[in-house]
Short mmCIF file of C-alpha atoms and ligand atoms in Angstrom, two decimals:
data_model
loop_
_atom_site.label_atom_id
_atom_site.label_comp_id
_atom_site.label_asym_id
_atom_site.label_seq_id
_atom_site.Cartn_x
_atom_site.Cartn_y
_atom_site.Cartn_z
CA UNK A 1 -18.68 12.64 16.53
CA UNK A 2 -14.81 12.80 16.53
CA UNK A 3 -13.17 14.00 13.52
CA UNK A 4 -9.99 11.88 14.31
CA UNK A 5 -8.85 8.97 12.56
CA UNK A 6 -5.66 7.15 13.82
CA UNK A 7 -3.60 5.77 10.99
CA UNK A 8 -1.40 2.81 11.65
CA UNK A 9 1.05 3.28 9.31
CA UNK A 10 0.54 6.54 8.56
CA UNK A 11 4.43 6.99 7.91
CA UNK A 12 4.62 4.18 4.98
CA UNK A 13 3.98 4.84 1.31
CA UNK A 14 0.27 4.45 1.33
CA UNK A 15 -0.54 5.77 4.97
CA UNK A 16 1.18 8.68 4.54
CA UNK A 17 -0.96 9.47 0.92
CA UNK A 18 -4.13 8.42 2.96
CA UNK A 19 -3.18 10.92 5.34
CA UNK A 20 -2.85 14.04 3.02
CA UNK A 21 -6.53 13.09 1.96
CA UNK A 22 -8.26 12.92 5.00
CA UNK A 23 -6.76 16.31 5.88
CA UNK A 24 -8.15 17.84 2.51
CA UNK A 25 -11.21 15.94 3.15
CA UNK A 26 -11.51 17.87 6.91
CA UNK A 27 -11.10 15.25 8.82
CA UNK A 28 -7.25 15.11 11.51
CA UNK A 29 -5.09 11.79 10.87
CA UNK A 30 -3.12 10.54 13.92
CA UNK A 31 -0.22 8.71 12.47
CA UNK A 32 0.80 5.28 14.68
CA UNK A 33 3.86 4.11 13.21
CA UNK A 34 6.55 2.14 14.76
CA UNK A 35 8.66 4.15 12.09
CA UNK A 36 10.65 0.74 10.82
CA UNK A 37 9.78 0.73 7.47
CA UNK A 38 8.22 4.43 7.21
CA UNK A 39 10.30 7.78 7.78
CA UNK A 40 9.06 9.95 9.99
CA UNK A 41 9.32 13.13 7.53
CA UNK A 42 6.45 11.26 5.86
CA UNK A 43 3.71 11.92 8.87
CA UNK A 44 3.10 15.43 7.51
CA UNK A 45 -0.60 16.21 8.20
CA UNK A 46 -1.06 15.56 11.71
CA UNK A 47 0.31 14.19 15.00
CA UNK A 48 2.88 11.07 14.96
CA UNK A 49 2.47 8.71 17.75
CA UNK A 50 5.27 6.60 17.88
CA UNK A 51 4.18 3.20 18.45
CA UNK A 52 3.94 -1.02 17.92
CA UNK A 53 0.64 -2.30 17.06
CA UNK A 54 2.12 -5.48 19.19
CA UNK A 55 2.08 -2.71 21.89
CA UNK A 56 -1.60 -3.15 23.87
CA UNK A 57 -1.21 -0.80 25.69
CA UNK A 58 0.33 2.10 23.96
CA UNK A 59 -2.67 1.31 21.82
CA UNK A 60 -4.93 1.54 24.49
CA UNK A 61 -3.80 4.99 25.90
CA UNK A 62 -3.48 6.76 22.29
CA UNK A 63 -7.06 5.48 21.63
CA UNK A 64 -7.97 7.23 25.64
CA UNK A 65 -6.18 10.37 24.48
CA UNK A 66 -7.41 11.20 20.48
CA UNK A 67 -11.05 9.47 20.75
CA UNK A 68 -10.80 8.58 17.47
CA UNK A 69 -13.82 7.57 15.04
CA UNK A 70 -11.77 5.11 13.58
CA UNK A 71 -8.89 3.23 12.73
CA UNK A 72 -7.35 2.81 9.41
CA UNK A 73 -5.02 0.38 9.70
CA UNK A 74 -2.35 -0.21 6.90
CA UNK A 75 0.92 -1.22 9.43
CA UNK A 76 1.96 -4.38 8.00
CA UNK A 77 4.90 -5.97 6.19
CA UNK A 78 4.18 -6.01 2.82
CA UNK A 79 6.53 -7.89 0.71
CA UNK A 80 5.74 -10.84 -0.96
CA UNK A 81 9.17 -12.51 -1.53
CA UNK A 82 10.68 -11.84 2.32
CA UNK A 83 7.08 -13.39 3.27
CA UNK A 84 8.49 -16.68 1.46
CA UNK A 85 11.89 -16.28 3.39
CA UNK A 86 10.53 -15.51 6.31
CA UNK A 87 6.80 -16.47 7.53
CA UNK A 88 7.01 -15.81 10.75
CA UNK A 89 7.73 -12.40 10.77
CA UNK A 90 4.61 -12.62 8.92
CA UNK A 91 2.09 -13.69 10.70
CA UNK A 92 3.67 -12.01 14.32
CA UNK A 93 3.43 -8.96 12.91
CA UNK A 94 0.66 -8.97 10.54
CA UNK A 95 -1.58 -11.43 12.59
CA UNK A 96 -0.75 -11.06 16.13
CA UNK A 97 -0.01 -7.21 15.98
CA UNK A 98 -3.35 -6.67 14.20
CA UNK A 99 -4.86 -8.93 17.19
CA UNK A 100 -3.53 -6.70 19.43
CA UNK A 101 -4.82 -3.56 17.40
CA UNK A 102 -8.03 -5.12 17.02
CA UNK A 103 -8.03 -5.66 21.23
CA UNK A 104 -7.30 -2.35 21.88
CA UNK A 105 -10.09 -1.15 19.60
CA UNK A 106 -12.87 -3.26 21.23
CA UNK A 107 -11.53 -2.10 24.86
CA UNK A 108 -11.49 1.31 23.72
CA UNK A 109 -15.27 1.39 22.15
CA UNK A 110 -13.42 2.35 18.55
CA UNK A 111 -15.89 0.28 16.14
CA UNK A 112 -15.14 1.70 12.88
CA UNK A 113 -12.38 -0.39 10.61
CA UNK A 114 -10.83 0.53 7.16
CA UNK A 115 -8.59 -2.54 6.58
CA UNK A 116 -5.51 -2.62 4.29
CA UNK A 117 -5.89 -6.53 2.42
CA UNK A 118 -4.28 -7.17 -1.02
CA UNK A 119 -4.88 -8.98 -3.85
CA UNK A 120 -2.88 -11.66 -2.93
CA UNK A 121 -5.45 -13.33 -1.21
CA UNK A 122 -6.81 -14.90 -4.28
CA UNK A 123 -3.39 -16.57 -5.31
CA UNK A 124 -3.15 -17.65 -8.91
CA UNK A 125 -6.37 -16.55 -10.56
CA UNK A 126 -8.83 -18.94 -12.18
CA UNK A 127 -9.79 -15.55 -14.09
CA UNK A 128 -8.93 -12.68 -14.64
CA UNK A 129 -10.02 -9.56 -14.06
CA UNK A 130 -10.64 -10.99 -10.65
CA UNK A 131 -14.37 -10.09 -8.37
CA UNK A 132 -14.50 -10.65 -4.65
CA UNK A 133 -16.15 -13.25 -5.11
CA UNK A 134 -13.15 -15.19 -6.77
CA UNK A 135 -11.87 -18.46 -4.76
CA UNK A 136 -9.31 -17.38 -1.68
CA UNK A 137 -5.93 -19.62 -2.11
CA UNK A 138 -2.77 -17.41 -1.30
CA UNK A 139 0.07 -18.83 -2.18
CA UNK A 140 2.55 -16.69 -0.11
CA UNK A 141 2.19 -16.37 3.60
CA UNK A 142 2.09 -12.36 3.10
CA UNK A 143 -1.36 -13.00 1.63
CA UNK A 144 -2.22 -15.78 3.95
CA UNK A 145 -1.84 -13.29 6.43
CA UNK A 146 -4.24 -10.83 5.47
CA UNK A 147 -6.53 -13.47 4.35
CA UNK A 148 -6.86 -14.58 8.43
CA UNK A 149 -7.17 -10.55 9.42
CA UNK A 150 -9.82 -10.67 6.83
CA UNK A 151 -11.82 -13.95 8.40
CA UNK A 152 -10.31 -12.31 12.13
CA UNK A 153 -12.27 -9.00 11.51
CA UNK A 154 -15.43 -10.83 10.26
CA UNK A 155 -16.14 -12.54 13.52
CA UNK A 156 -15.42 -9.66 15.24
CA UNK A 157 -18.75 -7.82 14.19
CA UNK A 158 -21.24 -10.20 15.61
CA UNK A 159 -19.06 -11.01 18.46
CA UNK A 160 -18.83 -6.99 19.72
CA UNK A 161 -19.69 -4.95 16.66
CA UNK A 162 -16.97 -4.09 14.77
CA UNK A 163 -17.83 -2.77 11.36
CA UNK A 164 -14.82 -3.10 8.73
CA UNK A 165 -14.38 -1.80 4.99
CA UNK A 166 -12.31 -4.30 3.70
CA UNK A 167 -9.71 -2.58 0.83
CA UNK A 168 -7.85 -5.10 -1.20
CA UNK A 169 -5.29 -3.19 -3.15
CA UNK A 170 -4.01 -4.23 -6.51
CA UNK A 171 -0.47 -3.09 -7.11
CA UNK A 172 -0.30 0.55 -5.42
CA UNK A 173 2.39 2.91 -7.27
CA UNK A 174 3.14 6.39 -8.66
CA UNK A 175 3.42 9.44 -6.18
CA UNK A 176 1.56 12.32 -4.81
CA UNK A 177 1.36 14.85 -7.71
CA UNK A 178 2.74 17.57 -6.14
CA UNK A 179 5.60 16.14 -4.66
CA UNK A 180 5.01 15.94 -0.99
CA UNK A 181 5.47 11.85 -0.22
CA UNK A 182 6.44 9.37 -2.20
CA UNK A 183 7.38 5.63 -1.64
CA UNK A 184 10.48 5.21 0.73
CA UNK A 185 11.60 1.24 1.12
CA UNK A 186 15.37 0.63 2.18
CA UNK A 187 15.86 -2.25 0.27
CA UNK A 188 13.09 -1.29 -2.21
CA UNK A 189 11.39 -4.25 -3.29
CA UNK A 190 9.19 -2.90 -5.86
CA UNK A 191 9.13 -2.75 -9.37
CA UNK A 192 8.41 0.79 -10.11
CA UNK A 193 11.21 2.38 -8.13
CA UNK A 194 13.68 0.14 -9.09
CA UNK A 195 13.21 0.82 -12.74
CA UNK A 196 13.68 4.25 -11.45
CA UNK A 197 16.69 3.64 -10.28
CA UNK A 198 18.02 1.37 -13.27
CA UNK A 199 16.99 4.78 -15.39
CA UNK A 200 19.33 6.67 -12.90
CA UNK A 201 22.10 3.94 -12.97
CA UNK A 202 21.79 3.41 -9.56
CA UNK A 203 21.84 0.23 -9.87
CA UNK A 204 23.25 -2.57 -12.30
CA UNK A 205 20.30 -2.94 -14.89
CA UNK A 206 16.63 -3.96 -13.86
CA UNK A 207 16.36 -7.52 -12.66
CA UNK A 208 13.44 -8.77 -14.30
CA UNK A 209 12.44 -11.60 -11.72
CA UNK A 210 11.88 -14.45 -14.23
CA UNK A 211 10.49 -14.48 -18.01
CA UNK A 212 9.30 -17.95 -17.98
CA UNK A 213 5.84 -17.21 -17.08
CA UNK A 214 2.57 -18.56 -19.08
CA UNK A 215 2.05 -14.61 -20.04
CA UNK A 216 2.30 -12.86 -23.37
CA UNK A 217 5.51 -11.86 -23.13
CA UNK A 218 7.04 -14.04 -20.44
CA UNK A 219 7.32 -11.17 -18.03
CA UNK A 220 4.49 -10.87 -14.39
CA UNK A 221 1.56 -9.01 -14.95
CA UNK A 222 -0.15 -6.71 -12.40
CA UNK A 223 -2.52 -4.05 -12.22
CA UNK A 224 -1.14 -1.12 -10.92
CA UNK A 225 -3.33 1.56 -9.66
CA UNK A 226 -2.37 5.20 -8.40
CA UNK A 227 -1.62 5.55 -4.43
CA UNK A 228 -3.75 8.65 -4.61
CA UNK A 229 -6.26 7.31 -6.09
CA UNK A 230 -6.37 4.52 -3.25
CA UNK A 231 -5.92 6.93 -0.71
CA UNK A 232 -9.30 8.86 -1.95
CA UNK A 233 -10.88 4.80 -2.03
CA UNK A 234 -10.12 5.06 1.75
CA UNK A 235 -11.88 8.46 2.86
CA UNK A 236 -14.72 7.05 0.68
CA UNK A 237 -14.79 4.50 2.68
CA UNK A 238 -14.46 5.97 6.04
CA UNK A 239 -17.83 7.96 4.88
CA UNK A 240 -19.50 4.76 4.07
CA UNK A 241 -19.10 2.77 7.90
CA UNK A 242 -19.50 6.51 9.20
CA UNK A 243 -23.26 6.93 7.65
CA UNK A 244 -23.15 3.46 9.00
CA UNK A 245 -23.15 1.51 5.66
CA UNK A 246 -22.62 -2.31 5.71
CA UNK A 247 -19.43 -3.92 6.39
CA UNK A 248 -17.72 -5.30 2.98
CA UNK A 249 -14.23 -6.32 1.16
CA UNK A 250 -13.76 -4.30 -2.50
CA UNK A 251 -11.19 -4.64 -4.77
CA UNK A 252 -9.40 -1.48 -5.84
CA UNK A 253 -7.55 -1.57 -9.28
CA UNK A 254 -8.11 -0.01 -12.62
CA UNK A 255 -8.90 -3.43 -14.27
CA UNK A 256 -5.95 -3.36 -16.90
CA UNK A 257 -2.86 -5.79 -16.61
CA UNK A 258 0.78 -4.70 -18.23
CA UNK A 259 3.85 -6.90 -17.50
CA UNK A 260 7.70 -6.04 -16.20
CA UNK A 261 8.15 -5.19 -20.17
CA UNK A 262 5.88 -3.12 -20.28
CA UNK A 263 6.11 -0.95 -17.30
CA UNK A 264 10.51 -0.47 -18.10
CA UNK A 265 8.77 0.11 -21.66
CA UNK A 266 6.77 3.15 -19.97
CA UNK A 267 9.14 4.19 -17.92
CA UNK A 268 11.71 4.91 -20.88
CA UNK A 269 8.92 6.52 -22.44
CA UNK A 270 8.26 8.96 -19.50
CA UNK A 271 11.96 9.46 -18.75
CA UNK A 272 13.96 9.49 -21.71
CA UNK A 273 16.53 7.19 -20.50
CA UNK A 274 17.29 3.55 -21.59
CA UNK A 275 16.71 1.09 -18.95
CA UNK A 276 19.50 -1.59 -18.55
CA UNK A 277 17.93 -4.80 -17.63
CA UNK A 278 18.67 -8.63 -17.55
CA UNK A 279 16.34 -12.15 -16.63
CA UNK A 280 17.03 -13.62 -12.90
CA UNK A 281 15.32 -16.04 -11.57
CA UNK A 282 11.49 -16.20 -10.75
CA UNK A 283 11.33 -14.53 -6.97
CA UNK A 284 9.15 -17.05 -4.69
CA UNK A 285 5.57 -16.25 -4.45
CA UNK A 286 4.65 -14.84 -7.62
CA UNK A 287 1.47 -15.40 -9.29
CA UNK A 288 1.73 -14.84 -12.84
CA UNK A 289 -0.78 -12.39 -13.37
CA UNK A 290 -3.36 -10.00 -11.25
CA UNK A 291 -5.68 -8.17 -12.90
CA UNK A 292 -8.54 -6.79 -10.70
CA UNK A 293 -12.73 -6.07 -11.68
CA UNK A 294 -13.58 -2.99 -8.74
CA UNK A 295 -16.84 -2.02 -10.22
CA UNK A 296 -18.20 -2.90 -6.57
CA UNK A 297 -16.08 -0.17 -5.19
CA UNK A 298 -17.13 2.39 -7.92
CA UNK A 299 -20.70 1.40 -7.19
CA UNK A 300 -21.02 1.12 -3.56
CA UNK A 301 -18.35 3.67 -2.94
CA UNK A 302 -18.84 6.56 -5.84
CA UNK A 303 -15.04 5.84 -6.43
CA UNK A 304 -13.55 7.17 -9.22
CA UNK A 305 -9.97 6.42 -9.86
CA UNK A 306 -8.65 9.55 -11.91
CA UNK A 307 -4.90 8.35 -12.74
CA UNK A 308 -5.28 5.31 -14.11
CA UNK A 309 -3.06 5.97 -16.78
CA UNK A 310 0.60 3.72 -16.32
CA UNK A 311 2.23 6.87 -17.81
CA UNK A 312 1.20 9.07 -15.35
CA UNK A 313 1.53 7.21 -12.87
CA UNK A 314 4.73 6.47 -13.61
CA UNK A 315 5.97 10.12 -14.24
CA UNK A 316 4.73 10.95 -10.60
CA UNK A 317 6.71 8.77 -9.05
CA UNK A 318 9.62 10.17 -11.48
CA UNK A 319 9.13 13.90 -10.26
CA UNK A 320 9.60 12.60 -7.10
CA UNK A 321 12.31 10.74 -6.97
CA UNK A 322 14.18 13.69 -9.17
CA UNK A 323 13.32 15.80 -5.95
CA UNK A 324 14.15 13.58 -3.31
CA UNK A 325 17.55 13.47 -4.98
CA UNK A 326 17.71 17.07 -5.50
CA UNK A 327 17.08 17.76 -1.56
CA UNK A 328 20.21 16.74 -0.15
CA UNK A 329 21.69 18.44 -2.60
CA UNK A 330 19.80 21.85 -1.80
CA UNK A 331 20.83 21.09 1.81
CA UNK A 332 24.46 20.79 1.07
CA UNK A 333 24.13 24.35 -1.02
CA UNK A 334 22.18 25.94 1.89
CA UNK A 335 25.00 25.21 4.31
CA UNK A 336 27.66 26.10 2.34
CA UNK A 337 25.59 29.18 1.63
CA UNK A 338 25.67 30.10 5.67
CA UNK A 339 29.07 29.11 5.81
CA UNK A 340 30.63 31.45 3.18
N1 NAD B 1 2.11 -1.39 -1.69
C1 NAD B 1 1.19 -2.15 -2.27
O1 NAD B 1 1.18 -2.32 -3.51
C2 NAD B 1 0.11 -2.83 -1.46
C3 NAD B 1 -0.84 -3.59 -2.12
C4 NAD B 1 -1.83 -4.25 -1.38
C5 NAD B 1 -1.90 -4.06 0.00
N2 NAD B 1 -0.98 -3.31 0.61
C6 NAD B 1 -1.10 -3.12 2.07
O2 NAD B 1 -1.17 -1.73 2.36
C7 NAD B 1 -0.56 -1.45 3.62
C8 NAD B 1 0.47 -0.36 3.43
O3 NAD B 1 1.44 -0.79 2.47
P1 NAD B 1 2.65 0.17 2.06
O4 NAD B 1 3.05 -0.22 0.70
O5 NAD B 1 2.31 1.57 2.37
O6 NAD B 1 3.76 -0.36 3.06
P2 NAD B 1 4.91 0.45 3.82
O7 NAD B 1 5.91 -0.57 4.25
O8 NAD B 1 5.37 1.60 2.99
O9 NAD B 1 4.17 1.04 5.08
C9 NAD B 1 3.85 0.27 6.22
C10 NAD B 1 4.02 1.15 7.46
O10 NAD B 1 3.66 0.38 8.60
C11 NAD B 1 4.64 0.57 9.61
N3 NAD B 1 4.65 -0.64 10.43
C12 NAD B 1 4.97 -1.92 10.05
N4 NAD B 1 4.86 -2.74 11.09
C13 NAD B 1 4.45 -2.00 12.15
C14 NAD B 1 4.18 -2.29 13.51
N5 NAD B 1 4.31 -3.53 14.00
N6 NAD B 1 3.76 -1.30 14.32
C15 NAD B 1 3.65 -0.03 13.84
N7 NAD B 1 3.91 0.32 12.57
C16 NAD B 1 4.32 -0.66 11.74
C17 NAD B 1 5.94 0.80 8.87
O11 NAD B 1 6.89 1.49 9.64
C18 NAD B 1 5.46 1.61 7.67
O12 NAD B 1 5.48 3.00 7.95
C19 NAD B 1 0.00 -2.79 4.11
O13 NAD B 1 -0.92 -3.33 5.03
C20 NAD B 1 0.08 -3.63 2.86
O14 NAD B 1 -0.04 -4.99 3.15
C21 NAD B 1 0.04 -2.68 -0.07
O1 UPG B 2 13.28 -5.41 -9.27
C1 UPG B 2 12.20 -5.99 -9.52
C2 UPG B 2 11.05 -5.80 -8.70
C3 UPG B 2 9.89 -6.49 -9.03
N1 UPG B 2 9.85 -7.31 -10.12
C4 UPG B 2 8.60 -8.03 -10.44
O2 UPG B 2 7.60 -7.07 -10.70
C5 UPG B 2 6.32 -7.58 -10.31
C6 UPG B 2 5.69 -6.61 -9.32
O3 UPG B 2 6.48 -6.65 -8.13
P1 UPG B 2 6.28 -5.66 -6.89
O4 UPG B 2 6.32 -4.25 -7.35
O5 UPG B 2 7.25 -6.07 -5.82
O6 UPG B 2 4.77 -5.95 -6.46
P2 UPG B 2 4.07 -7.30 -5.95
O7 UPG B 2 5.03 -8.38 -5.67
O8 UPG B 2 2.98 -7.60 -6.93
O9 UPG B 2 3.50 -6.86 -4.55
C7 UPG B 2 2.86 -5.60 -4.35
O10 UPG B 2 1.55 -5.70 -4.79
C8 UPG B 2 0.80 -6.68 -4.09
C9 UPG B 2 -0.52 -6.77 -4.81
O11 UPG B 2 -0.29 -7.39 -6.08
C10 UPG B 2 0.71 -6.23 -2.64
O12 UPG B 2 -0.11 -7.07 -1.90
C11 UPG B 2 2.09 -6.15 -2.03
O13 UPG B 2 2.01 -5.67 -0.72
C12 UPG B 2 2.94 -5.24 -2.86
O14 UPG B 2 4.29 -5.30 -2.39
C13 UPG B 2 6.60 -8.96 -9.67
O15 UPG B 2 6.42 -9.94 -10.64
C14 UPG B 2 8.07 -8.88 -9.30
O16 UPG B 2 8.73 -10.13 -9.24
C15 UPG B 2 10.95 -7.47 -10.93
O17 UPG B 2 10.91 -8.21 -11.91
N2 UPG B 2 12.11 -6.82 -10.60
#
């Protein structure tokens, strides 16, 4: 069987990380990226296609060309406020460019589906830490989205045997420990980064997006879980549909909840630095708290997430940013260097 996996989205923050680990793991990532919110310096352990997933029949001839055992297929927009803004831009490209994706696939014989989903599926929580088996109610149309791929990829197996691990990510953060990749959004939307950033004053103080919430301190709560750790969830998973395990959905978080406070409370810890902040207003979309239960994926999968730790985590993405900042720097030095 083909050791060849095609990534879509294998230049974004978690494709690329998924990448590195099926190359360690011996098996060759093909990177399909449409590069718009990925950089292509990111597709570092195999080929880069340069494609749409809207585009059927690019699709169709990189799926001819790399035979590929499967697709693992994270392209998507993934930002829950624009979602609010902007629904549309949802659902065409998460919904009818994952249609396309999923054509292609069927066409092509490819059977074999890791699928990025999220957390947001479940929308406000009735509990907490949340099981798969929690109620469905997004209540942003990011999450809506992935909840149709998720019912969209269902009746595909019956219909002409597609078999799907279904991944639904809690928050995904930190960085690749030794530096490589790292998490690359222009604006950055996230909280980790941009707490970063406040640190660096880069930026005017931390807006914490609303402190009104029915949580202990006021402040969002999410479970954030280490983007290597998910990437290893993901070859795990590959192995599973591979020795032709059943098709599922797993959550993947550690199962521990800390709020905006708490993670600029971290981050001051890790870096030193104060972190300027102030309250804005609550940003659309939000539930007040995710916390997620993935025992199912430690059982069915073997997974064992190894940075679980907010600290580390945090500090990863800290080494990196402190070398992506470095870099042009080095580059300016190296041509004045040939210069003089
Ligand atoms: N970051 C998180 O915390 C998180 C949590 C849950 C789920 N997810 C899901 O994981 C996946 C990856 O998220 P990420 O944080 O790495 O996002 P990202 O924006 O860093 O990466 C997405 C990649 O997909 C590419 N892409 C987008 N639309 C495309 C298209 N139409 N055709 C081809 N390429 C396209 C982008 O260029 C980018 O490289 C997404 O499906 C997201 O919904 C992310
Ligand atoms: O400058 C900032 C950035 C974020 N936040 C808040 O911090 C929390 C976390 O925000 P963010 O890092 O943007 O993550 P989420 O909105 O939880 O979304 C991420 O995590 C989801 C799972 O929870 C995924 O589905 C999404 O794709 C991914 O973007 C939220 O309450 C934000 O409002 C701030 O207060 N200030």
């Amino acid at each position: 069987m083909s050791d060849t996996v095609v990534v879509t989205g294998g230049a974004g923050f978690i494709g690329s990380h998924a990448c590195k680990a099926l190359a360690k793991a011996g098996l060759s990532p093909v990177t399909y990226d449409n590069l718009s919110r990925g950089p292509r310096e990111a597709v570092l352990y195999g080929p880069l296609e340069v494609g749409d997933i809207g585009d059927g029949a690019r699709l169709a001839a990189v799926l001819r060309d790399y035979q590929p055992c499967a697709v693992m297929h994270f392209a998507a927009y993934a930002h829950v406020g624009e979602s609010v803004g902007d629904p549309l831009l949802y659902y065409r490209n998460n919904v009818a460019g994952s249609i396309a994706l999923l054509e292609a696939m069927r066409d092509a014989g490819v059977a074999n589906l890791v699928f990025s989903s999220t957390c947001a599926v479940y929308g406000v929580p009735q509990r907490v830490p949340i099981t798969e088996g929690h109620p469905q109610a997004p209540i942003n149309p990011y999450g809506a989205s992935k909840q149709m791929m998720e019912r969209i990829i269902a009746d595909c197996e019956p219909a002409w045997g597609l078999r799907a691990v279904i991944l639904r990510y809690f928050n995904a953060a930190g960085a690749d420990a030794d530096g490589d990749l790292g998490e690359n959004h222009d604006p950055e939307p996230h909280l980790i980064p941009n707490v970063l950033d406040a640190a660096l004053g880069r930026k005017d103080g931390l807006t914490v997006n609303g402190a009104d919430y029915p949580t202990p301190d006021g402040t969002c709560v999410r479970d954030y879980i280490h983007v290597s750790d998910l990437a290893d969830a993901h070859v795990l998973a590959l192995k599973h549909l591979l020795d032709d395990g059943p098709s599922m959905a797993l959550n993947l978080g550690n199962g521990n909840g800390y709020s905006v406070r708490e993670v600029m409370e971290a981050a001051e810890r890790v870096t030193g630095l104060p972190i300027p902040w102030h309250v804005g207003p609550r940003r659309p979309g939000d539930p007040p708290a995710l916390v997620g239960d993935a025992t199912q994926a430690r059982r069915i999968l073997g997974w064992t997430p190894e940075r679980g730790s907010l600290d580390i985590q945090i500090a990863d993405a800290w080494r990196r940013r402190l070398r992506e900042l470095q870099a042009p720097q080095e580059a300016a030095m190296a041509s004045v260097r040939k210069t003089a």
